[in-house]
Amino acid sequence: MVKVLNNAPEFETAIKTDSLVVVDFFATWCGPCKMIAPLLEKFDEKFAAAAFYKLDIDEVPSIAQSQDITAMPTIVLYKGGKEVKRVVGANPAAIQQAISSNL
């Protein structure tokens, strides 16, 4: 199950692992975000080696700003606290490719 990040300390802790971390930056009012959410749940089951999270940009705007999130959804992949890939928009094929190539 995709876990929700509610604050900056949770976010910082989540991305600092050496394994792949996938963060869905979303907003509750965003239609494409709602469309992509079930797909990320499936990817969470399919790619067990990665950790999946979601962060509501309206609830934690400081993180959205620090991560330069300008559109929703934005899926950012991290390893060791560093961004390794970013997919902007509800593009299932691009998201799956990004995860596969960074595991």
mmCIF file of N, CA and C in Angstrom:
data_model
loop_
_atom_site.group_PDB
_atom_site.id
_atom_site.type_symbol
_atom_site.label_atom_id
_atom_site.label_comp_id
_atom_site.label_asym_id
_atom_site.label_seq_id
_atom_site.Cartn_x
_atom_site.Cartn_y
_atom_site.Cartn_z
ATOM 1 N N MET A 1 0.833 -1.191 0.000
ATOM 2 C CA MET A 1 0.000 0.000 0.000
ATOM 3 C C MET A 1 0.877 1.255 0.000
ATOM 4 N N VAL A 2 0.513 2.205 -0.813
ATOM 5 C CA VAL A 2 1.249 3.465 -0.890
ATOM 6 C C VAL A 2 1.025 4.239 0.408
ATOM 7 N N LYS A 3 2.123 4.644 1.045
ATOM 8 C CA LYS A 3 2.037 5.345 2.326
ATOM 9 C C LYS A 3 1.959 6.853 2.102
ATOM 10 N N VAL A 4 1.274 7.551 2.992
ATOM 11 C CA VAL A 4 1.126 9.001 2.914
ATOM 12 C C VAL A 4 2.201 9.659 3.771
ATOM 13 N N LEU A 5 2.874 10.654 3.190
ATOM 14 C CA LEU A 5 3.838 11.473 3.935
ATOM 15 C C LEU A 5 3.123 12.742 4.366
ATOM 16 N N ASN A 6 3.107 13.004 5.670
ATOM 17 C CA ASN A 6 2.328 14.118 6.207
ATOM 18 C C ASN A 6 3.127 15.351 6.585
ATOM 19 N N ASN A 7 4.468 15.234 6.604
ATOM 20 C CA ASN A 7 5.266 16.383 7.019
ATOM 21 C C ASN A 7 6.697 16.253 6.504
ATOM 22 N N ALA A 8 7.473 17.294 6.688
ATOM 23 C CA ALA A 8 8.841 17.328 6.182
ATOM 24 C C ALA A 8 9.737 16.250 6.809
ATOM 25 N N PRO A 9 9.693 16.030 8.131
ATOM 26 C CA PRO A 9 10.543 14.977 8.698
ATOM 27 C C PRO A 9 10.238 13.589 8.118
ATOM 28 N N GLU A 10 8.964 13.283 7.921
ATOM 29 C CA GLU A 10 8.597 11.994 7.319
ATOM 30 C C GLU A 10 9.173 11.885 5.907
ATOM 31 N N PHE A 11 9.068 12.969 5.136
ATOM 32 C CA PHE A 11 9.590 12.980 3.774
ATOM 33 C C PHE A 11 11.099 12.759 3.774
ATOM 34 N N GLU A 12 11.808 13.503 4.593
ATOM 35 C CA GLU A 12 13.270 13.403 4.640
ATOM 36 C C GLU A 12 13.715 11.994 5.036
ATOM 37 N N THR A 13 13.048 11.401 5.995
ATOM 38 C CA THR A 13 13.376 10.039 6.420
ATOM 39 C C THR A 13 13.093 9.044 5.298
ATOM 40 N N ALA A 14 11.968 9.195 4.631
ATOM 41 C CA ALA A 14 11.561 8.247 3.586
ATOM 42 C C ALA A 14 12.539 8.207 2.420
ATOM 43 N N ILE A 15 13.050 9.369 1.996
ATOM 44 C CA ILE A 15 13.886 9.387 0.788
ATOM 45 C C ILE A 15 15.346 9.051 1.056
ATOM 46 N N LYS A 16 15.765 8.964 2.303
ATOM 47 C CA LYS A 16 17.184 8.766 2.609
ATOM 48 C C LYS A 16 17.654 7.312 2.488
ATOM 49 N N THR A 17 16.794 6.399 2.151
ATOM 50 C CA THR A 17 17.183 4.998 2.021
ATOM 51 C C THR A 17 17.951 4.766 0.715
ATOM 52 N N ASP A 18 18.758 3.718 0.678
ATOM 53 C CA ASP A 18 19.531 3.405 -0.530
ATOM 54 C C ASP A 18 18.694 2.705 -1.594
ATOM 55 N N SER A 19 17.542 2.152 -1.212
ATOM 56 C CA SER A 19 16.679 1.519 -2.206
ATOM 57 C C SER A 19 15.851 2.592 -2.911
ATOM 58 N N LEU A 20 15.177 2.192 -3.976
ATOM 59 C CA LEU A 20 14.390 3.139 -4.763
ATOM 60 C C LEU A 20 13.157 3.588 -3.991
ATOM 61 N N VAL A 21 12.949 4.902 -3.973
ATOM 62 C CA VAL A 21 11.777 5.502 -3.336
ATOM 63 C C VAL A 21 11.019 6.277 -4.400
ATOM 64 N N VAL A 22 9.718 5.999 -4.511
ATOM 65 C CA VAL A 22 8.862 6.651 -5.497
ATOM 66 C C VAL A 22 7.874 7.526 -4.741
ATOM 67 N N VAL A 23 7.898 8.841 -5.014
ATOM 68 C CA VAL A 23 6.995 9.767 -4.333
ATOM 69 C C VAL A 23 6.064 10.399 -5.356
ATOM 70 N N ASP A 24 4.775 10.247 -5.113
ATOM 71 C CA ASP A 24 3.725 10.852 -5.937
ATOM 72 C C ASP A 24 3.328 12.171 -5.285
ATOM 73 N N PHE A 25 3.712 13.270 -5.909
ATOM 74 C CA PHE A 25 3.284 14.592 -5.445
ATOM 75 C C PHE A 25 1.940 14.870 -6.113
ATOM 76 N N PHE A 26 0.892 14.997 -5.299
ATOM 77 C CA PHE A 26 -0.461 15.109 -5.835
ATOM 78 C C PHE A 26 -1.242 16.197 -5.106
ATOM 79 N N ALA A 27 -2.453 16.457 -5.609
ATOM 80 C CA ALA A 27 -3.398 17.340 -4.927
ATOM 81 C C ALA A 27 -4.763 16.667 -4.998
ATOM 82 N N THR A 28 -5.560 16.825 -3.945
ATOM 83 C CA THR A 28 -6.863 16.158 -3.895
ATOM 84 C C THR A 28 -7.811 16.660 -4.977
ATOM 85 N N TRP A 29 -7.620 17.889 -5.435
ATOM 86 C CA TRP A 29 -8.486 18.473 -6.464
ATOM 87 C C TRP A 29 -8.037 18.133 -7.882
ATOM 88 N N CYS A 30 -6.952 17.416 -8.045
ATOM 89 C CA CYS A 30 -6.340 17.138 -9.345
ATOM 90 C C CYS A 30 -6.926 15.863 -9.966
ATOM 91 N N GLY A 31 -7.640 16.014 -11.076
ATOM 92 C CA GLY A 31 -8.240 14.870 -11.773
ATOM 93 C C GLY A 31 -7.229 13.826 -12.223
ATOM 94 N N PRO A 32 -6.162 14.221 -12.937
ATOM 95 C CA PRO A 32 -5.162 13.225 -13.351
ATOM 96 C C PRO A 32 -4.502 12.512 -12.166
ATOM 97 N N CYS A 33 -4.385 13.197 -11.033
ATOM 98 C CA CYS A 33 -3.814 12.560 -9.836
ATOM 99 C C CYS A 33 -4.714 11.414 -9.373
ATOM 100 N N LYS A 34 -6.026 11.653 -9.411
ATOM 101 C CA LYS A 34 -6.973 10.609 -9.004
ATOM 102 C C LYS A 34 -6.917 9.433 -9.966
ATOM 103 N N MET A 35 -6.672 9.719 -11.248
ATOM 104 C CA MET A 35 -6.597 8.669 -12.250
ATOM 105 C C MET A 35 -5.362 7.785 -12.041
ATOM 106 N N ILE A 36 -4.259 8.385 -11.652
ATOM 107 C CA ILE A 36 -2.991 7.658 -11.560
ATOM 108 C C ILE A 36 -2.846 6.918 -10.224
ATOM 109 N N ALA A 37 -3.577 7.309 -9.201
ATOM 110 C CA ALA A 37 -3.440 6.714 -7.863
ATOM 111 C C ALA A 37 -3.609 5.192 -7.851
ATOM 112 N N PRO A 38 -4.647 4.618 -8.493
ATOM 113 C CA PRO A 38 -4.772 3.154 -8.482
ATOM 114 C C PRO A 38 -3.610 2.460 -9.198
ATOM 115 N N LEU A 39 -3.071 3.095 -10.206
ATOM 116 C CA LEU A 39 -1.939 2.528 -10.929
ATOM 117 C C LEU A 39 -0.716 2.443 -10.018
ATOM 118 N N LEU A 40 -0.501 3.469 -9.213
ATOM 119 C CA LEU A 40 0.643 3.451 -8.291
ATOM 120 C C LEU A 40 0.476 2.350 -7.238
ATOM 121 N N GLU A 41 -0.767 2.084 -6.834
ATOM 122 C CA GLU A 41 -1.015 0.971 -5.912
ATOM 123 C C GLU A 41 -0.598 -0.347 -6.569
ATOM 124 N N LYS A 42 -0.911 -0.525 -7.855
ATOM 125 C CA LYS A 42 -0.518 -1.741 -8.575
ATOM 126 C C LYS A 42 0.999 -1.826 -8.703
ATOM 127 N N PHE A 43 1.647 -0.690 -8.995
ATOM 128 C CA PHE A 43 3.108 -0.679 -9.098
ATOM 129 C C PHE A 43 3.745 -1.006 -7.753
ATOM 130 N N ASP A 44 3.115 -0.572 -6.658
ATOM 131 C CA ASP A 44 3.625 -0.870 -5.322
ATOM 132 C C ASP A 44 3.664 -2.384 -5.107
ATOM 133 N N GLU A 45 2.656 -3.098 -5.613
ATOM 134 C CA GLU A 45 2.620 -4.552 -5.497
ATOM 135 C C GLU A 45 3.620 -5.203 -6.459
ATOM 136 N N LYS A 46 3.717 -4.663 -7.666
ATOM 137 C CA LYS A 46 4.566 -5.248 -8.704
ATOM 138 C C LYS A 46 6.057 -5.069 -8.424
ATOM 139 N N PHE A 47 6.429 -3.887 -7.943
ATOM 140 C CA PHE A 47 7.839 -3.560 -7.702
ATOM 141 C C PHE A 47 8.112 -3.551 -6.198
ATOM 142 N N ALA A 48 8.241 -4.746 -5.629
ATOM 143 C CA ALA A 48 8.400 -4.883 -4.178
ATOM 144 C C ALA A 48 9.705 -4.277 -3.664
ATOM 145 N N ALA A 49 10.696 -4.137 -4.532
ATOM 146 C CA ALA A 49 11.995 -3.596 -4.102
ATOM 147 C C ALA A 49 11.960 -2.079 -3.924
ATOM 148 N N ALA A 50 10.893 -1.434 -4.354
ATOM 149 C CA ALA A 50 10.769 0.021 -4.222
ATOM 150 C C ALA A 50 9.754 0.361 -3.134
ATOM 151 N N ALA A 51 9.949 1.519 -2.515
ATOM 152 C CA ALA A 51 8.997 2.030 -1.523
ATOM 153 C C ALA A 51 8.182 3.137 -2.178
ATOM 154 N N PHE A 52 6.863 3.081 -2.020
ATOM 155 C CA PHE A 52 5.974 4.048 -2.657
ATOM 156 C C PHE A 52 5.313 4.940 -1.608
ATOM 157 N N TYR A 53 5.321 6.236 -1.910
ATOM 158 C CA TYR A 53 4.724 7.228 -1.022
ATOM 159 C C TYR A 53 3.931 8.228 -1.845
ATOM 160 N N LYS A 54 3.017 8.927 -1.167
ATOM 161 C CA LYS A 54 2.349 10.058 -1.798
ATOM 162 C C LYS A 54 2.352 11.224 -0.828
ATOM 163 N N LEU A 55 2.430 12.421 -1.403
ATOM 164 C CA LEU A 55 2.512 13.631 -0.600
ATOM 165 C C LEU A 55 1.577 14.670 -1.203
ATOM 166 N N ASP A 56 0.610 15.119 -0.417
ATOM 167 C CA ASP A 56 -0.358 16.133 -0.849
ATOM 168 C C ASP A 56 0.323 17.498 -0.797
ATOM 169 N N ILE A 57 0.501 18.113 -1.949
ATOM 170 C CA ILE A 57 1.246 19.380 -2.017
ATOM 171 C C ILE A 57 0.532 20.518 -1.288
ATOM 172 N N ASP A 58 -0.779 20.403 -1.098
ATOM 173 C CA ASP A 58 -1.510 21.431 -0.359
ATOM 174 C C ASP A 58 -1.340 21.268 1.149
ATOM 175 N N GLU A 59 -1.046 20.048 1.590
ATOM 176 C CA GLU A 59 -0.842 19.784 3.018
ATOM 177 C C GLU A 59 0.588 20.080 3.459
ATOM 178 N N VAL A 60 1.551 19.877 2.549
ATOM 179 C CA VAL A 60 2.967 20.095 2.873
ATOM 180 C C VAL A 60 3.602 20.942 1.760
ATOM 181 N N PRO A 61 3.169 22.200 1.637
ATOM 182 C CA PRO A 61 3.660 23.034 0.537
ATOM 183 C C PRO A 61 5.162 23.308 0.590
ATOM 184 N N SER A 62 5.757 23.278 1.768
ATOM 185 C CA SER A 62 7.202 23.537 1.868
ATOM 186 C C SER A 62 8.002 22.463 1.136
ATOM 187 N N ILE A 63 7.569 21.227 1.211
ATOM 188 C CA ILE A 63 8.263 20.150 0.502
ATOM 189 C C ILE A 63 8.038 20.287 -0.994
ATOM 190 N N ALA A 64 6.814 20.570 -1.402
ATOM 191 C CA ALA A 64 6.529 20.758 -2.827
ATOM 192 C C ALA A 64 7.408 21.863 -3.398
ATOM 193 N N GLN A 65 7.570 22.930 -2.650
ATOM 194 C CA GLN A 65 8.401 24.046 -3.109
ATOM 195 C C GLN A 65 9.879 23.643 -3.145
ATOM 196 N N SER A 66 10.355 22.989 -2.107
ATOM 197 C CA SER A 66 11.774 22.622 -2.060
ATOM 198 C C SER A 66 12.129 21.600 -3.138
ATOM 199 N N GLN A 67 11.142 20.806 -3.572
ATOM 200 C CA GLN A 67 11.378 19.797 -4.605
ATOM 201 C C GLN A 67 11.021 20.310 -6.003
ATOM 202 N N ASP A 68 10.686 21.592 -6.104
ATOM 203 C CA ASP A 68 10.384 22.239 -7.382
ATOM 204 C C ASP A 68 9.233 21.555 -8.122
ATOM 205 N N ILE A 69 8.160 21.280 -7.390
ATOM 206 C CA ILE A 69 6.975 20.663 -7.979
ATOM 207 C C ILE A 69 6.100 21.778 -8.553
ATOM 208 N N THR A 70 5.919 21.752 -9.872
ATOM 209 C CA THR A 70 5.165 22.815 -10.540
ATOM 210 C C THR A 70 3.919 22.310 -11.252
ATOM 211 N N ALA A 71 3.727 20.990 -11.322
ATOM 212 C CA ALA A 71 2.556 20.413 -11.969
ATOM 213 C C ALA A 71 2.188 19.128 -11.241
ATOM 214 N N MET A 72 0.920 18.751 -11.330
ATOM 215 C CA MET A 72 0.469 17.513 -10.708
ATOM 216 C C MET A 72 -0.179 16.624 -11.758
ATOM 217 N N PRO A 73 -0.013 15.316 -11.624
ATOM 218 C CA PRO A 73 0.893 14.702 -10.665
ATOM 219 C C PRO A 73 2.340 14.789 -11.131
ATOM 220 N N THR A 74 3.250 14.822 -10.191
ATOM 221 C CA THR A 74 4.677 14.681 -10.476
ATOM 222 C C THR A 74 5.170 13.501 -9.652
ATOM 223 N N ILE A 75 5.755 12.536 -10.336
ATOM 224 C CA ILE A 75 6.298 11.352 -9.681
ATOM 225 C C ILE A 75 7.815 11.528 -9.664
ATOM 226 N N VAL A 76 8.399 11.531 -8.470
ATOM 227 C CA VAL A 76 9.843 11.709 -8.344
ATOM 228 C C VAL A 76 10.429 10.450 -7.719
ATOM 229 N N LEU A 77 11.494 9.948 -8.343
ATOM 230 C CA LEU A 77 12.189 8.768 -7.854
ATOM 231 C C LEU A 77 13.487 9.205 -7.185
ATOM 232 N N TYR A 78 13.734 8.649 -5.997
ATOM 233 C CA TYR A 78 14.920 8.991 -5.204
ATOM 234 C C TYR A 78 15.704 7.729 -4.869
ATOM 235 N N LYS A 79 17.013 7.883 -4.738
ATOM 236 C CA LYS A 79 17.896 6.856 -4.179
ATOM 237 C C LYS A 79 18.915 7.579 -3.321
ATOM 238 N N GLY A 80 19.067 7.132 -2.096
ATOM 239 C CA GLY A 80 20.036 7.745 -1.201
ATOM 240 C C GLY A 80 19.795 9.223 -0.972
ATOM 241 N N GLY A 81 18.534 9.635 -0.993
ATOM 242 C CA GLY A 81 18.190 11.033 -0.756
ATOM 243 C C GLY A 81 18.326 11.938 -1.972
ATOM 244 N N LYS A 82 18.755 11.385 -3.105
ATOM 245 C CA LYS A 82 18.955 12.180 -4.323
ATOM 246 C C LYS A 82 17.924 11.799 -5.374
ATOM 247 N N GLU A 83 17.427 12.802 -6.080
ATOM 248 C CA GLU A 83 16.495 12.547 -7.179
ATOM 249 C C GLU A 83 17.231 11.864 -8.328
ATOM 250 N N VAL A 84 16.654 10.753 -8.824
ATOM 251 C CA VAL A 84 17.249 10.050 -9.957
ATOM 252 C C VAL A 84 16.395 10.141 -11.212
ATOM 253 N N LYS A 85 15.098 10.436 -11.063
ATOM 254 C CA LYS A 85 14.213 10.541 -12.219
ATOM 255 C C LYS A 85 12.945 11.257 -11.806
ATOM 256 N N ARG A 86 12.335 11.953 -12.787
ATOM 257 C CA ARG A 86 11.099 12.690 -12.551
ATOM 258 C C ARG A 86 10.178 12.469 -13.738
ATOM 259 N N VAL A 87 8.909 12.168 -13.456
ATOM 260 C CA VAL A 87 7.892 12.047 -14.496
ATOM 261 C C VAL A 87 6.773 13.025 -14.148
ATOM 262 N N VAL A 88 6.541 13.973 -15.045
ATOM 263 C CA VAL A 88 5.495 14.966 -14.832
ATOM 264 C C VAL A 88 4.280 14.574 -15.668
ATOM 265 N N GLY A 89 3.131 14.507 -15.002
ATOM 266 C CA GLY A 89 1.904 14.149 -15.701
ATOM 267 C C GLY A 89 1.513 12.702 -15.479
ATOM 268 N N ALA A 90 0.279 12.393 -15.838
ATOM 269 C CA ALA A 90 -0.270 11.047 -15.663
ATOM 270 C C ALA A 90 0.094 10.198 -16.875
ATOM 271 N N ASN A 91 1.330 9.717 -16.897
ATOM 272 C CA ASN A 91 1.841 8.931 -18.010
ATOM 273 C C ASN A 91 2.267 7.553 -17.488
ATOM 274 N N PRO A 92 1.331 6.584 -17.474
ATOM 275 C CA PRO A 92 1.632 5.272 -16.881
ATOM 276 C C PRO A 92 2.860 4.592 -17.472
ATOM 277 N N ALA A 93 3.024 4.636 -18.785
ATOM 278 C CA ALA A 93 4.172 3.973 -19.415
ATOM 279 C C ALA A 93 5.485 4.599 -18.964
ATOM 280 N N ALA A 94 5.527 5.922 -18.900
ATOM 281 C CA ALA A 94 6.752 6.613 -18.477
ATOM 282 C C ALA A 94 7.060 6.327 -17.007
ATOM 283 N N ILE A 95 6.033 6.250 -16.185
ATOM 284 C CA ILE A 95 6.235 5.963 -14.766
ATOM 285 C C ILE A 95 6.787 4.552 -14.597
ATOM 286 N N GLN A 96 6.186 3.584 -15.287
ATOM 287 C CA GLN A 96 6.651 2.201 -15.181
ATOM 288 C C GLN A 96 8.084 2.074 -15.686
ATOM 289 N N GLN A 97 8.400 2.734 -16.798
ATOM 290 C CA GLN A 97 9.746 2.684 -17.339
ATOM 291 C C GLN A 97 10.755 3.290 -16.359
ATOM 292 N N ALA A 98 10.387 4.412 -15.755
ATOM 293 C CA ALA A 98 11.282 5.073 -14.796
ATOM 294 C C ALA A 98 11.573 4.163 -13.612
ATOM 295 N N ILE A 99 10.539 3.501 -13.101
ATOM 296 C CA ILE A 99 10.732 2.597 -11.965
ATOM 297 C C ILE A 99 11.605 1.414 -12.376
ATOM 298 N N SER A 100 11.256 0.776 -13.479
ATOM 299 C CA SER A 100 12.003 -0.407 -13.954
ATOM 300 C C SER A 100 13.475 -0.102 -14.152
ATOM 301 N N SER A 101 13.773 1.023 -14.752
ATOM 302 C CA SER A 101 15.161 1.344 -15.093
ATOM 303 C C SER A 101 15.979 1.829 -13.892
ATOM 304 N N ASN A 102 15.334 2.091 -12.766
ATOM 305 C CA ASN A 102 16.072 2.582 -11.597
ATOM 306 C C ASN A 102 16.086 1.600 -10.422
ATOM 307 N N LEU A 103 15.519 0.422 -10.615
ATOM 308 C CA LEU A 103 15.540 -0.572 -9.529
ATOM 309 C C LEU A 103 16.928 -1.165 -9.378
#
